[in-house]
Amino acid sequence: MGGRRSGIGESQIVETLRAHPLFRGVPLEDLMELIRAGTWRTWPAGHFLFLEGDSAEGLYVLLEGYVKVIQTDAAGQEAVVQMAGPGEPLGLIALFADQPYPASAQTMAPCRTLWIPGAVFREFLLQHPAVALRILHLLAERLHEAHRRLLEVSVLRVERRLARVLVRLAGRLGRRTAEGIELALPLSREELAELCGTRLHTVSRLLNRWQRAGWVRLGRRRIVLRQPHALVALAEELEGPRGLGS
Amino acid sequence: MGGRRSGIGESQIVETLRAHPLFRGVPLEDLMELIRAGTWRTWPAGHFLFLEGDSAEGLYVLLEGYVKVIQTDAAGQEAVVQMAGPGEPLGLIALFADQPYPASAQTMAPCRTLWIPGAVFREFLLQHPAVALRILHLLAERLHEAHRRLLEVSVLRVERRLARVLVRLAGRLGRRTAEGIELALPLSREELAELCGTRLHTVSRLLNRWQRAGWVRLGRRRIVLRQPHALVALAEELEGPRGLGS
DNA sequence: CGGCTCATTGACTCAGCTCAATATCGGTGG
DNA sequence: CCACCGATATTGAGCTGAGTCAATGAGCCG
């Protein structure tokens, strides 16, 4: 799988890590130890940091770029379990649950990562319990998010789920343009489908319906929200069993 | 909400906690501090330890009994997010993400809990990073489980999801009887439905179909798996888009 | 230009939801 | 002990959201 050790000096990594909220307050020399034990890499878009089932020897910290984390079932059906952006650690589950990677991580854009051997990182956490608490914070939030999505997939219709996914993505990765909010990273219809637990056809149909209504503008791997409020309304609207009609 | 401070002596709690894998290796006197800062309670079945949205001042450790953790959406639809058994901590997300409880916890049977103030527990973790690592382990496993369920709900049919839920429950809470494996705690059809993201009607229909096939025997809040292998087969069987027929 | 990936759209099907009615269990009070 | 009640469960009928199958279209790269 792609990725080369890069020649760029350490100073840049050091600065990135020092600025990282996870490592706030950690003495510089302890950080240096982490960095020296680890490996810095760059990745082109579309490559896999790791595959579901790979044995996990360490942790990735995504310094730059975007990665999607995918879970696959026995028959090859996929669900996007997480969209990770700059600063996020990847491979936490494998590291702490002490098992092979439970999902695959694929770069969506050119990325830079720092890889840290698991044993080193665990030792580091024992020395820096405050950082452990921050990771607990992070995992707790991810768990919360997963529960929320579980509820949504169990209870909401696709239309509403898709609206929510778009609104959330726009919030996290939206770029303001003259026309509206444009999603900064290019997602295919299929990836969108995997994000909301449906099929690309259904996504395509819904998006085009919304385009006809003037709510969005579509392109190849490109979506602009022209009337975000409409989508928000759709996303939040109350819906008991048997909706209130649209 | 029910629950009274119980009069039973501390010695029993101490023993329970000392035997708890989470606290292995912790000096007795540190444990005592936790216990003294905390509160021991018993709960009848059907009561709520906490409700979604309540502000969270601490952590529950479930010493005995079973609790279901429920997430509710704006329209009142519910999903069971977790079934907790003896030994499991509850309220971790609220504690670490520093937010109100993101879900409600309802006792399914008479329960005993130890409640520990959040600040005390956080301080305790700073003193005992090894315990923090174990909690990381626990959260990592829960996250993994949540991701697995997310994939299942996104990709599998109800029939298969229900089969999986039953098989898993039987594994965790099954009691061997002459007739087969009986689920130890009484779940209504509706609760089962909330566990696999469907409606009670669908659960009822499927279960009765299986009963006719001799795979299960049903009662009011009671299920006996008479031919677990049949359910396992159904649960694991490959299923591409458009199944292979039953 | 040819070939690729990505996207759209139509036609058909059906799993599972909704709506509605009835049945059964278990407990409670007369 | 029986009558009654609420909670739980079963079952039917009908509808529809969304999946499947299939074909075509459109953008992009070598």
PDB file of N, CA, C and O in Angstrom, chain B residues 82-117:
ATOM      1  N   GLN B  82     -27.405  -0.153  24.173  1.00  0.00           N
ATOM      2  CA  GLN B  82     -26.509  -1.034  24.916  1.00  0.00           C
ATOM      3  C   GLN B  82     -27.315  -1.831  25.928  1.00  0.00           C
ATOM      4  O   GLN B  82     -28.280  -1.326  26.514  1.00  0.00           O
ATOM      5  N   MET B  83     -26.938  -3.099  26.123  1.00  0.00           N
ATOM      6  CA  MET B  83     -27.491  -3.875  27.221  1.00  0.00           C
ATOM      7  C   MET B  83     -26.343  -4.112  28.194  1.00  0.00           C
ATOM      8  O   MET B  83     -25.388  -4.791  27.859  1.00  0.00           O
ATOM      9  N   ALA B  84     -26.442  -3.534  29.364  1.00  0.00           N
ATOM     10  CA  ALA B  84     -25.336  -3.619  30.314  1.00  0.00           C
ATOM     11  C   ALA B  84     -25.616  -4.673  31.373  1.00  0.00           C
ATOM     12  O   ALA B  84     -26.734  -4.784  31.871  1.00  0.00           O
ATOM     13  N   GLY B  85     -24.598  -5.435  31.693  1.00  0.00           N
ATOM     14  CA  GLY B  85     -24.706  -6.456  32.730  1.00  0.00           C
ATOM     15  C   GLY B  85     -23.783  -6.133  33.894  1.00  0.00           C
ATOM     16  O   GLY B  85     -23.139  -5.081  33.911  1.00  0.00           O
ATOM     17  N   PRO B  86     -23.731  -7.027  34.851  1.00  0.00           N
ATOM     18  CA  PRO B  86     -22.950  -6.802  36.072  1.00  0.00           C
ATOM     19  C   PRO B  86     -21.506  -6.413  35.756  1.00  0.00           C
ATOM     20  O   PRO B  86     -20.885  -6.997  34.867  1.00  0.00           O
ATOM     21  N   GLY B  87     -21.008  -5.439  36.451  1.00  0.00           N
ATOM     22  CA  GLY B  87     -19.623  -5.034  36.296  1.00  0.00           C
ATOM     23  C   GLY B  87     -19.445  -3.840  35.373  1.00  0.00           C
ATOM     24  O   GLY B  87     -18.411  -3.183  35.395  1.00  0.00           O
ATOM     25  N   GLU B  88     -20.446  -3.532  34.558  1.00  0.00           N
ATOM     26  CA  GLU B  88     -20.234  -2.481  33.575  1.00  0.00           C
ATOM     27  C   GLU B  88     -20.458  -1.092  34.149  1.00  0.00           C
ATOM     28  O   GLU B  88     -21.400  -0.854  34.893  1.00  0.00           O
ATOM     29  N   PRO B  89     -19.561  -0.191  33.801  1.00  0.00           N
ATOM     30  CA  PRO B  89     -19.757   1.214  34.162  1.00  0.00           C
ATOM     31  C   PRO B  89     -20.765   1.851  33.216  1.00  0.00           C
ATOM     32  O   PRO B  89     -20.812   1.520  32.033  1.00  0.00           O
ATOM     33  N   LEU B  90     -21.579   2.734  33.748  1.00  0.00           N
ATOM     34  CA  LEU B  90     -22.588   3.430  32.949  1.00  0.00           C
ATOM     35  C   LEU B  90     -22.435   4.929  33.123  1.00  0.00           C
ATOM     36  O   LEU B  90     -22.190   5.411  34.228  1.00  0.00           O
ATOM     37  N   GLY B  91     -22.574   5.642  32.030  1.00  0.00           N
ATOM     38  CA  GLY B  91     -22.450   7.084  32.099  1.00  0.00           C
ATOM     39  C   GLY B  91     -21.059   7.554  31.690  1.00  0.00           C
ATOM     40  O   GLY B  91     -20.687   8.694  31.944  1.00  0.00           O
ATOM     41  N   LEU B  92     -20.316   6.675  31.036  1.00  0.00           N
ATOM     42  CA  LEU B  92     -18.948   7.033  30.652  1.00  0.00           C
ATOM     43  C   LEU B  92     -18.922   8.176  29.655  1.00  0.00           C
ATOM     44  O   LEU B  92     -18.096   9.080  29.750  1.00  0.00           O
ATOM     45  N   ILE B  93     -19.836   8.127  28.696  1.00  0.00           N
ATOM     46  CA  ILE B  93     -19.819   9.169  27.665  1.00  0.00           C
ATOM     47  C   ILE B  93     -20.024  10.535  28.306  1.00  0.00           C
ATOM     48  O   ILE B  93     -19.255  11.468  28.072  1.00  0.00           O
ATOM     49  N   ALA B  94     -21.053  10.637  29.128  1.00  0.00           N
ATOM     50  CA  ALA B  94     -21.334  11.925  29.762  1.00  0.00           C
ATOM     51  C   ALA B  94     -20.131  12.371  30.582  1.00  0.00           C
ATOM     52  O   ALA B  94     -19.737  13.537  30.550  1.00  0.00           O
ATOM     53  N   LEU B  95     -19.544  11.428  31.299  1.00  0.00           N
ATOM     54  CA  LEU B  95     -18.425  11.780  32.167  1.00  0.00           C
ATOM     55  C   LEU B  95     -17.239  12.320  31.375  1.00  0.00           C
ATOM     56  O   LEU B  95     -16.697  13.374  31.685  1.00  0.00           O
ATOM     57  N   PHE B  96     -16.871  11.614  30.321  1.00  0.00           N
ATOM     58  CA  PHE B  96     -15.638  11.980  29.626  1.00  0.00           C
ATOM     59  C   PHE B  96     -15.850  13.031  28.560  1.00  0.00           C
ATOM     60  O   PHE B  96     -14.961  13.831  28.285  1.00  0.00           O
ATOM     61  N   ALA B  97     -17.011  13.016  27.938  1.00  0.00           N
ATOM     62  CA  ALA B  97     -17.263  14.037  26.929  1.00  0.00           C
ATOM     63  C   ALA B  97     -17.771  15.309  27.604  1.00  0.00           C
ATOM     64  O   ALA B  97     -17.968  16.320  26.945  1.00  0.00           O
ATOM     65  N   ASP B  98     -17.999  15.198  28.903  1.00  0.00           N
ATOM     66  CA  ASP B  98     -18.336  16.379  29.673  1.00  0.00           C
ATOM     67  C   ASP B  98     -19.614  17.036  29.155  1.00  0.00           C
ATOM     68  O   ASP B  98     -19.634  18.203  28.788  1.00  0.00           O
ATOM     69  N   GLN B  99     -20.668  16.261  29.164  1.00  0.00           N
ATOM     70  CA  GLN B  99     -21.947  16.732  28.641  1.00  0.00           C
ATOM     71  C   GLN B  99     -23.056  16.004  29.387  1.00  0.00           C
ATOM     72  O   GLN B  99     -22.789  15.071  30.129  1.00  0.00           O
ATOM     73  N   PRO B 100     -24.295  16.424  29.201  1.00  0.00           N
ATOM     74  CA  PRO B 100     -25.400  15.709  29.842  1.00  0.00           C
ATOM     75  C   PRO B 100     -25.464  14.279  29.320  1.00  0.00           C
ATOM     76  O   PRO B 100     -24.925  13.980  28.249  1.00  0.00           O
ATOM     77  N   TYR B 101     -26.125  13.397  30.059  1.00  0.00           N
ATOM     78  CA  TYR B 101     -26.268  12.025  29.592  1.00  0.00           C
ATOM     79  C   TYR B 101     -26.869  12.019  28.195  1.00  0.00           C
ATOM     80  O   TYR B 101     -27.902  12.643  27.951  1.00  0.00           O
ATOM     81  N   PRO B 102     -26.221  11.333  27.262  1.00  0.00           N
ATOM     82  CA  PRO B 102     -26.725  11.294  25.897  1.00  0.00           C
ATOM     83  C   PRO B 102     -27.790  10.220  25.702  1.00  0.00           C
ATOM     84  O   PRO B 102     -28.335  10.083  24.620  1.00  0.00           O
ATOM     85  N   ALA B 103     -28.093   9.465  26.750  1.00  0.00           N
ATOM     86  CA  ALA B 103     -29.073   8.389  26.637  1.00  0.00           C
ATOM     87  C   ALA B 103     -29.663   8.125  28.017  1.00  0.00           C
ATOM     88  O   ALA B 103     -29.159   8.622  29.015  1.00  0.00           O
ATOM     89  N   SER B 104     -30.748   7.368  28.045  1.00  0.00           N
ATOM     90  CA  SER B 104     -31.367   7.002  29.310  1.00  0.00           C
ATOM     91  C   SER B 104     -31.000   5.572  29.670  1.00  0.00           C
ATOM     92  O   SER B 104     -30.804   4.743  28.797  1.00  0.00           O
ATOM     93  N   ALA B 105     -30.930   5.315  30.977  1.00  0.00           N
ATOM     94  CA  ALA B 105     -30.584   3.967  31.433  1.00  0.00           C
ATOM     95  C   ALA B 105     -31.702   3.445  32.313  1.00  0.00           C
ATOM     96  O   ALA B 105     -32.015   4.042  33.345  1.00  0.00           O
ATOM     97  N   GLN B 106     -32.295   2.333  31.907  1.00  0.00           N
ATOM     98  CA  GLN B 106     -33.424   1.784  32.643  1.00  0.00           C
ATOM     99  C   GLN B 106     -33.104   0.380  33.134  1.00  0.00           C
ATOM    100  O   GLN B 106     -32.608  -0.457  32.367  1.00  0.00           O
ATOM    101  N   THR B 107     -33.409   0.127  34.384  1.00  0.00           N
ATOM    102  CA  THR B 107     -33.139  -1.205  34.935  1.00  0.00           C
ATOM    103  C   THR B 107     -34.128  -2.209  34.346  1.00  0.00           C
ATOM    104  O   THR B 107     -35.313  -1.942  34.217  1.00  0.00           O
ATOM    105  N   MET B 108     -33.600  -3.383  34.014  1.00  0.00           N
ATOM    106  CA  MET B 108     -34.438  -4.456  33.477  1.00  0.00           C
ATOM    107  C   MET B 108     -34.724  -5.495  34.555  1.00  0.00           C
ATOM    108  O   MET B 108     -35.454  -6.457  34.328  1.00  0.00           O
ATOM    109  N   ALA B 109     -34.073  -5.339  35.667  1.00  0.00           N
ATOM    110  CA  ALA B 109     -34.177  -6.296  36.765  1.00  0.00           C
ATOM    111  C   ALA B 109     -33.743  -5.532  38.012  1.00  0.00           C
ATOM    112  O   ALA B 109     -33.215  -4.431  37.905  1.00  0.00           O
ATOM    113  N   PRO B 110     -33.953  -6.092  39.179  1.00  0.00           N
ATOM    114  CA  PRO B 110     -33.443  -5.424  40.375  1.00  0.00           C
ATOM    115  C   PRO B 110     -31.929  -5.256  40.252  1.00  0.00           C
ATOM    116  O   PRO B 110     -31.246  -6.167  39.796  1.00  0.00           O
ATOM    117  N   CYS B 111     -31.437  -4.099  40.630  1.00  0.00           N
ATOM    118  CA  CYS B 111     -30.026  -3.788  40.413  1.00  0.00           C
ATOM    119  C   CYS B 111     -29.382  -3.221  41.672  1.00  0.00           C
ATOM    120  O   CYS B 111     -30.057  -2.667  42.539  1.00  0.00           O
ATOM    121  N   ARG B 112     -28.066  -3.383  41.724  1.00  0.00           N
ATOM    122  CA  ARG B 112     -27.273  -2.673  42.718  1.00  0.00           C
ATOM    123  C   ARG B 112     -26.255  -1.836  41.966  1.00  0.00           C
ATOM    124  O   ARG B 112     -25.631  -2.318  41.011  1.00  0.00           O
ATOM    125  N   THR B 113     -26.077  -0.617  42.383  1.00  0.00           N
ATOM    126  CA  THR B 113     -25.091   0.233  41.715  1.00  0.00           C
ATOM    127  C   THR B 113     -24.225   0.951  42.729  1.00  0.00           C
ATOM    128  O   THR B 113     -24.637   1.182  43.870  1.00  0.00           O
ATOM    129  N   LEU B 114     -23.027   1.257  42.279  1.00  0.00           N
ATOM    130  CA  LEU B 114     -22.194   2.194  43.018  1.00  0.00           C
ATOM    131  C   LEU B 114     -22.103   3.449  42.179  1.00  0.00           C
ATOM    132  O   LEU B 114     -21.824   3.380  40.983  1.00  0.00           O
ATOM    133  N   TRP B 115     -22.374   4.574  42.826  1.00  0.00           N
ATOM    134  CA  TRP B 115     -22.288   5.843  42.117  1.00  0.00           C
ATOM    135  C   TRP B 115     -21.046   6.578  42.603  1.00  0.00           C
ATOM    136  O   TRP B 115     -20.794   6.640  43.811  1.00  0.00           O
ATOM    137  N   ILE B 116     -20.271   7.089  41.665  1.00  0.00           N
ATOM    138  CA  ILE B 116     -19.036   7.796  42.023  1.00  0.00           C
ATOM    139  C   ILE B 116     -19.054   9.185  41.402  1.00  0.00           C
ATOM    140  O   ILE B 116     -19.259   9.314  40.190  1.00  0.00           O
ATOM    141  N   PRO B 117     -18.815  10.205  42.202  1.00  0.00           N
ATOM    142  CA  PRO B 117     -18.810  11.568  41.647  1.00  0.00           C
ATOM    143  C   PRO B 117     -17.771  11.695  40.537  1.00  0.00           C
ATOM    144  O   PRO B 117     -16.659  11.169  40.661  1.00  0.00           O
TER     145      PRO B 117
END
